[in-house]
Short mmCIF file of C-alpha atoms and ligand atoms in Angstrom, two decimals:
data_model
loop_
_atom_site.label_atom_id
_atom_site.label_comp_id
_atom_site.label_asym_id
_atom_site.label_seq_id
_atom_site.Cartn_x
_atom_site.Cartn_y
_atom_site.Cartn_z
CA MET A 1 -18.20 94.65 43.22
CA MET A 2 -15.41 96.87 42.18
CA ALA A 3 -14.87 96.95 38.60
CA GLY A 4 -11.10 96.17 37.48
CA ARG A 5 -8.76 98.26 36.04
CA PHE A 6 -7.59 98.77 31.98
CA ILE A 7 -3.84 99.22 31.52
CA SER A 8 -2.09 99.30 28.45
CA LEU A 9 1.51 98.67 27.92
CA GLU A 10 3.32 100.18 25.04
CA GLY A 11 6.43 100.62 23.12
CA GLY A 12 8.91 100.54 20.01
CA GLU A 13 10.29 97.38 19.01
CA GLY A 14 12.64 95.35 21.30
CA VAL A 15 12.21 97.47 24.82
CA GLY A 16 11.46 94.68 26.86
CA LYS A 17 7.73 94.72 26.64
CA SER A 18 7.18 90.77 26.87
CA THR A 19 9.35 90.26 30.08
CA GLN A 20 7.49 93.44 31.94
CA LEU A 21 4.20 92.22 31.00
CA ASP A 22 4.95 89.06 32.44
CA ALA A 23 6.40 90.75 35.53
CA LEU A 24 3.65 93.51 35.83
CA ALA A 25 1.34 90.71 35.89
CA LYS A 26 2.71 88.73 38.65
CA ALA A 27 3.36 91.70 40.85
CA LEU A 28 -0.50 92.80 40.57
CA GLU A 29 -1.60 89.14 41.27
CA GLY A 30 0.80 89.33 44.14
CA ARG A 31 -1.40 92.08 45.22
CA GLY A 32 -4.21 89.84 45.34
CA LEU A 33 -6.04 91.27 41.96
CA GLU A 34 -7.25 88.96 39.19
CA VAL A 35 -5.62 89.53 36.09
CA LYS A 36 -6.22 88.86 32.68
CA VAL A 37 -3.41 89.61 30.11
CA THR A 38 -4.42 89.78 26.47
CA ARG A 39 -2.62 91.80 23.45
CA GLU A 40 -3.12 93.59 20.18
CA PRO A 41 -3.75 93.41 17.50
CA GLY A 42 -5.71 90.32 18.76
CA GLY A 43 -7.25 89.46 22.00
CA SER A 44 -10.18 88.06 21.00
CA ALA A 45 -10.96 85.55 18.41
CA GLY A 46 -11.95 87.96 15.56
CA ALA A 47 -9.29 90.33 16.37
CA GLU A 48 -7.05 87.40 16.21
CA ALA A 49 -7.70 86.75 12.58
CA ILE A 50 -7.32 90.29 11.78
CA ARG A 51 -3.67 89.97 13.21
CA LYS A 52 -2.89 87.36 10.65
CA LEU A 53 -4.21 89.82 8.29
CA LEU A 54 -2.35 92.68 9.17
CA LEU A 55 1.21 90.91 10.22
CA GLU A 56 1.83 88.71 7.81
CA GLY A 57 2.52 89.21 3.89
CA GLU A 58 4.07 91.73 1.87
CA GLU A 59 5.04 94.90 3.38
CA LYS A 60 2.53 96.70 0.81
CA ARG A 61 -0.04 94.58 1.23
CA TRP A 62 -2.45 97.12 2.92
CA SER A 63 -2.73 101.23 2.25
CA PRO A 64 -1.82 103.30 5.29
CA ARG A 65 -5.46 103.89 5.43
CA ALA A 66 -6.71 100.06 5.45
CA GLU A 67 -4.08 99.12 7.58
CA ALA A 68 -5.52 101.89 10.35
CA LEU A 69 -9.04 100.30 9.59
CA LEU A 70 -8.00 96.82 10.28
CA PHE A 71 -6.36 97.71 13.50
CA ALA A 72 -9.38 99.98 14.42
CA ALA A 73 -11.92 96.68 13.76
CA ALA A 74 -9.60 94.30 15.60
CA ARG A 75 -9.79 96.83 18.69
CA ALA A 76 -13.25 96.90 18.74
CA ASP A 77 -14.14 93.21 18.50
CA HIS A 78 -11.14 93.01 21.46
CA ILE A 79 -12.98 95.63 23.64
CA GLU A 80 -16.40 94.21 23.23
CA LYS A 81 -15.57 90.44 23.57
CA THR A 82 -12.38 90.59 25.93
CA ILE A 83 -11.69 93.89 27.90
CA LYS A 84 -15.45 95.06 28.82
CA PRO A 85 -16.33 91.67 30.07
CA ALA A 86 -13.43 90.86 32.21
CA LEU A 87 -13.57 94.95 33.74
CA ALA A 88 -17.39 93.81 34.51
CA ASN A 89 -15.94 90.82 36.77
CA GLY A 90 -13.48 93.00 38.66
CA THR A 91 -10.77 91.84 36.82
CA TRP A 92 -7.84 94.00 35.96
CA VAL A 93 -6.55 94.10 32.30
CA LEU A 94 -3.49 94.04 31.21
CA SER A 95 -3.09 94.76 27.17
CA ASP A 96 0.36 93.92 25.13
CA ARG A 97 -0.29 97.33 23.09
CA PHE A 98 -3.51 99.24 22.56
CA LEU A 99 -4.98 102.52 21.11
CA ASP A 100 -1.71 104.53 21.16
CA SER A 101 0.12 102.00 19.45
CA SER A 102 -2.17 102.98 16.30
CA LEU A 103 -1.59 106.55 17.31
CA ALA A 104 2.11 106.20 17.23
CA TYR A 105 2.32 103.60 14.26
CA GLN A 106 -0.52 104.33 11.65
CA GLY A 107 -0.97 108.33 13.03
CA GLU A 108 2.29 109.35 13.38
CA ALA A 109 5.01 107.55 11.95
CA GLY A 110 2.67 106.32 8.89
CA GLY A 111 1.70 109.85 8.02
CA LEU A 112 -1.90 109.61 8.74
CA GLY A 113 -2.32 112.19 11.50
CA ILE A 114 -3.03 111.10 15.29
CA GLU A 115 -6.28 113.12 15.46
CA ALA A 116 -7.48 110.73 12.38
CA VAL A 117 -6.82 107.69 13.96
CA ARG A 118 -8.01 108.99 17.09
CA ASP A 119 -11.51 109.45 14.92
CA LEU A 120 -11.37 105.93 13.90
CA HIS A 121 -11.40 104.81 17.58
CA ARG A 122 -14.20 107.16 18.49
CA PHE A 123 -16.19 105.69 15.76
CA GLY A 124 -15.15 101.88 16.33
CA SER A 125 -14.89 102.06 20.22
CA LEU A 126 -16.56 105.00 21.47
CA ASP A 127 -13.34 106.40 22.25
CA PHE A 128 -12.94 103.72 25.06
CA LEU A 129 -9.54 104.57 26.81
CA PRO A 130 -7.39 102.53 29.53
CA ASP A 131 -7.38 103.97 32.99
CA ARG A 132 -3.54 104.16 32.52
CA THR A 133 -0.80 103.59 29.74
CA LEU A 134 2.62 102.82 30.51
CA VAL A 135 4.58 103.78 27.49
CA LEU A 136 8.47 101.87 27.74
CA GLN A 137 11.44 103.85 26.22
CA LEU A 138 15.04 103.29 25.78
CA PRO A 139 17.31 105.98 24.34
CA VAL A 140 17.46 106.36 20.62
CA GLY A 141 19.40 103.40 19.10
CA GLU A 142 19.27 101.00 21.96
CA GLY A 143 15.97 99.58 20.81
CA GLY A 144 14.26 96.56 18.97
CA LEU A 145 15.77 96.78 15.54
CA ARG A 146 18.78 95.35 16.72
CA ALA A 147 16.86 92.58 19.26
CA LYS A 148 14.63 91.29 16.44
CA HIS A 149 17.64 90.82 14.27
CA ARG A 150 19.84 89.13 16.95
CA ASP A 151 16.92 86.74 17.48
CA GLY A 152 17.06 85.77 13.80
CA ASP A 153 14.02 87.00 13.50
CA GLU A 154 13.11 88.75 10.03
CA GLY A 155 10.30 90.62 11.84
CA ASP A 156 6.58 90.97 10.65
CA ARG A 157 5.12 93.52 8.26
CA ILE A 158 5.47 96.25 10.43
CA GLY A 159 8.29 95.27 12.76
CA SER A 160 10.64 95.34 9.62
CA ARG A 161 9.84 98.98 8.46
CA PRO A 162 12.96 101.36 8.43
CA PRO A 163 14.81 102.78 11.43
CA ALA A 164 13.32 106.35 10.60
CA TYR A 165 9.77 104.71 10.64
CA HIS A 166 10.60 103.64 14.24
CA ALA A 167 12.00 106.66 15.21
CA SER A 168 8.74 108.29 14.45
CA VAL A 169 6.72 106.25 16.30
CA ASP A 170 8.81 106.78 19.28
CA LYS A 171 8.23 110.58 18.92
CA GLY A 172 4.05 109.50 18.43
CA PHE A 173 4.23 108.16 22.02
CA ALA A 174 6.00 111.11 23.29
CA THR A 175 3.60 113.47 21.90
CA MET A 176 0.24 111.08 23.70
CA ALA A 177 2.06 111.55 26.92
CA GLU A 178 2.44 115.46 26.20
CA LYS A 179 -1.09 115.53 25.28
CA GLU A 180 -2.49 112.95 28.02
CA PRO A 181 -0.16 113.26 30.94
CA GLN A 182 -2.32 111.67 33.45
CA ARG A 183 -3.64 108.60 31.64
CA VAL A 184 0.01 108.28 29.64
CA LYS A 185 3.55 107.89 31.10
CA LEU A 186 6.78 107.19 29.84
CA ILE A 187 8.62 104.70 31.32
CA ASP A 188 12.45 104.48 31.22
CA ALA A 189 13.18 101.06 30.31
CA SER A 190 16.75 101.04 31.05
CA GLY A 191 18.57 98.83 33.65
CA SER A 192 17.27 95.49 35.32
CA ALA A 193 14.19 94.11 34.69
CA GLU A 194 13.48 94.47 38.49
CA THR A 195 14.20 98.19 38.01
CA VAL A 196 11.79 98.47 35.20
CA THR A 197 9.06 96.74 36.79
CA ALA A 198 9.16 98.25 40.14
CA ARG A 199 8.98 101.96 38.00
CA LEU A 200 5.79 100.58 36.09
CA LEU A 201 4.43 99.75 39.70
CA TYR A 202 5.30 103.62 41.01
CA ALA A 203 3.64 104.52 37.59
CA LEU A 204 0.12 102.74 38.80
CA GLY A 205 0.62 103.57 42.76
CA ASP A 206 -2.68 106.00 42.45
CA LEU A 207 -4.80 102.97 41.02
CA LEU A 208 -3.61 100.43 42.89
CA PRO A 209 -6.07 99.27 45.92
P1 TMP B 1 4.10 93.19 18.49
O1 TMP B 1 5.36 93.17 17.71
O2 TMP B 1 4.16 94.04 19.91
O3 TMP B 1 3.37 91.48 18.46
O4 TMP B 1 2.93 93.90 17.87
C1 TMP B 1 3.04 93.78 16.42
C2 TMP B 1 3.59 94.70 15.62
O5 TMP B 1 1.87 95.34 15.12
C3 TMP B 1 4.18 95.75 15.90
O6 TMP B 1 5.35 96.24 15.14
C4 TMP B 1 3.51 97.20 16.07
C5 TMP B 1 2.49 97.14 15.13
N1 TMP B 1 1.20 97.78 15.71
C6 TMP B 1 0.66 98.70 14.84
O7 TMP B 1 1.43 99.20 14.20
N2 TMP B 1 -0.15 99.34 15.23
C7 TMP B 1 -1.48 98.93 16.21
O8 TMP B 1 -2.49 99.44 16.63
C8 TMP B 1 -0.83 97.98 16.99
C9 TMP B 1 -1.63 97.34 18.42
C10 TMP B 1 0.36 97.36 16.79
#
C-alpha cells in the first residue's frame, strides 16, 4: 500500500482556513483518497488536553518559552498517536496548523527565533515535516482580527494579541516560504472560496496520484 501524504494548512487569523480545510478535504476525497482531517494544537487526546492549557486563561499565563514547549509537546503526541498511524494506513492527513504556526507565532512573533523553535521540533518530533505546507495569506489589513470581532468572539489567548504580533506572524510564514520553497507555498486567500480551493489543489499538483 502507498503511504499517505501529510499536508498542513496554515495562515494568520481569519483568512478562511476552516472553509478551505473542508473544501480541500472534500476535493481530495473526490479523487478517491482516504482523508483524515486533524488540527493543532490538538488532534490526539493528550494534545487536546494541552490545547485547553494553551488557549484558555490569562494572556500572560505562560512565558514565551513555556508556551513554545507546550506546543512542541502537544505536537509530539499528535504525530505519534494520530498522524503517523494514519499515514502508515495510506490515509492523507490534512492538519489545520502544524509546526509552521509555532515557527511564525512563537518563533517570529513571540521573539524566540525561528531556529530555537525548530530545535524544539528536532528534539520533540525528530524534525518530522509535512510533505507540503499551504499558507493562506490575505493582503495586510484584510485579516482576521476583524473576522474574530465580527463574530462577537473575544478570541483566545493568542488570537487576541495585538495587530503588531499578527503582522509579525505573517512575516514568519513568509520567511518559511523563502527558506523551504519546495515544502512551504504561500497561497493568495483573496477571491471566491472556489478560486482559493483551486489554488490549493494546484499547489498540491505534483503530489496528487
Ligand atoms: P486556531 O485559531 O487555528 O484554532 O489556532 C489556535 C491559536 O493557536 C491561533 O491563534 C494560533 C495559535 N497557535 C500558535 O500560536 N502556535 C502553534 O504552534 C499553533 C498550532 C497554534
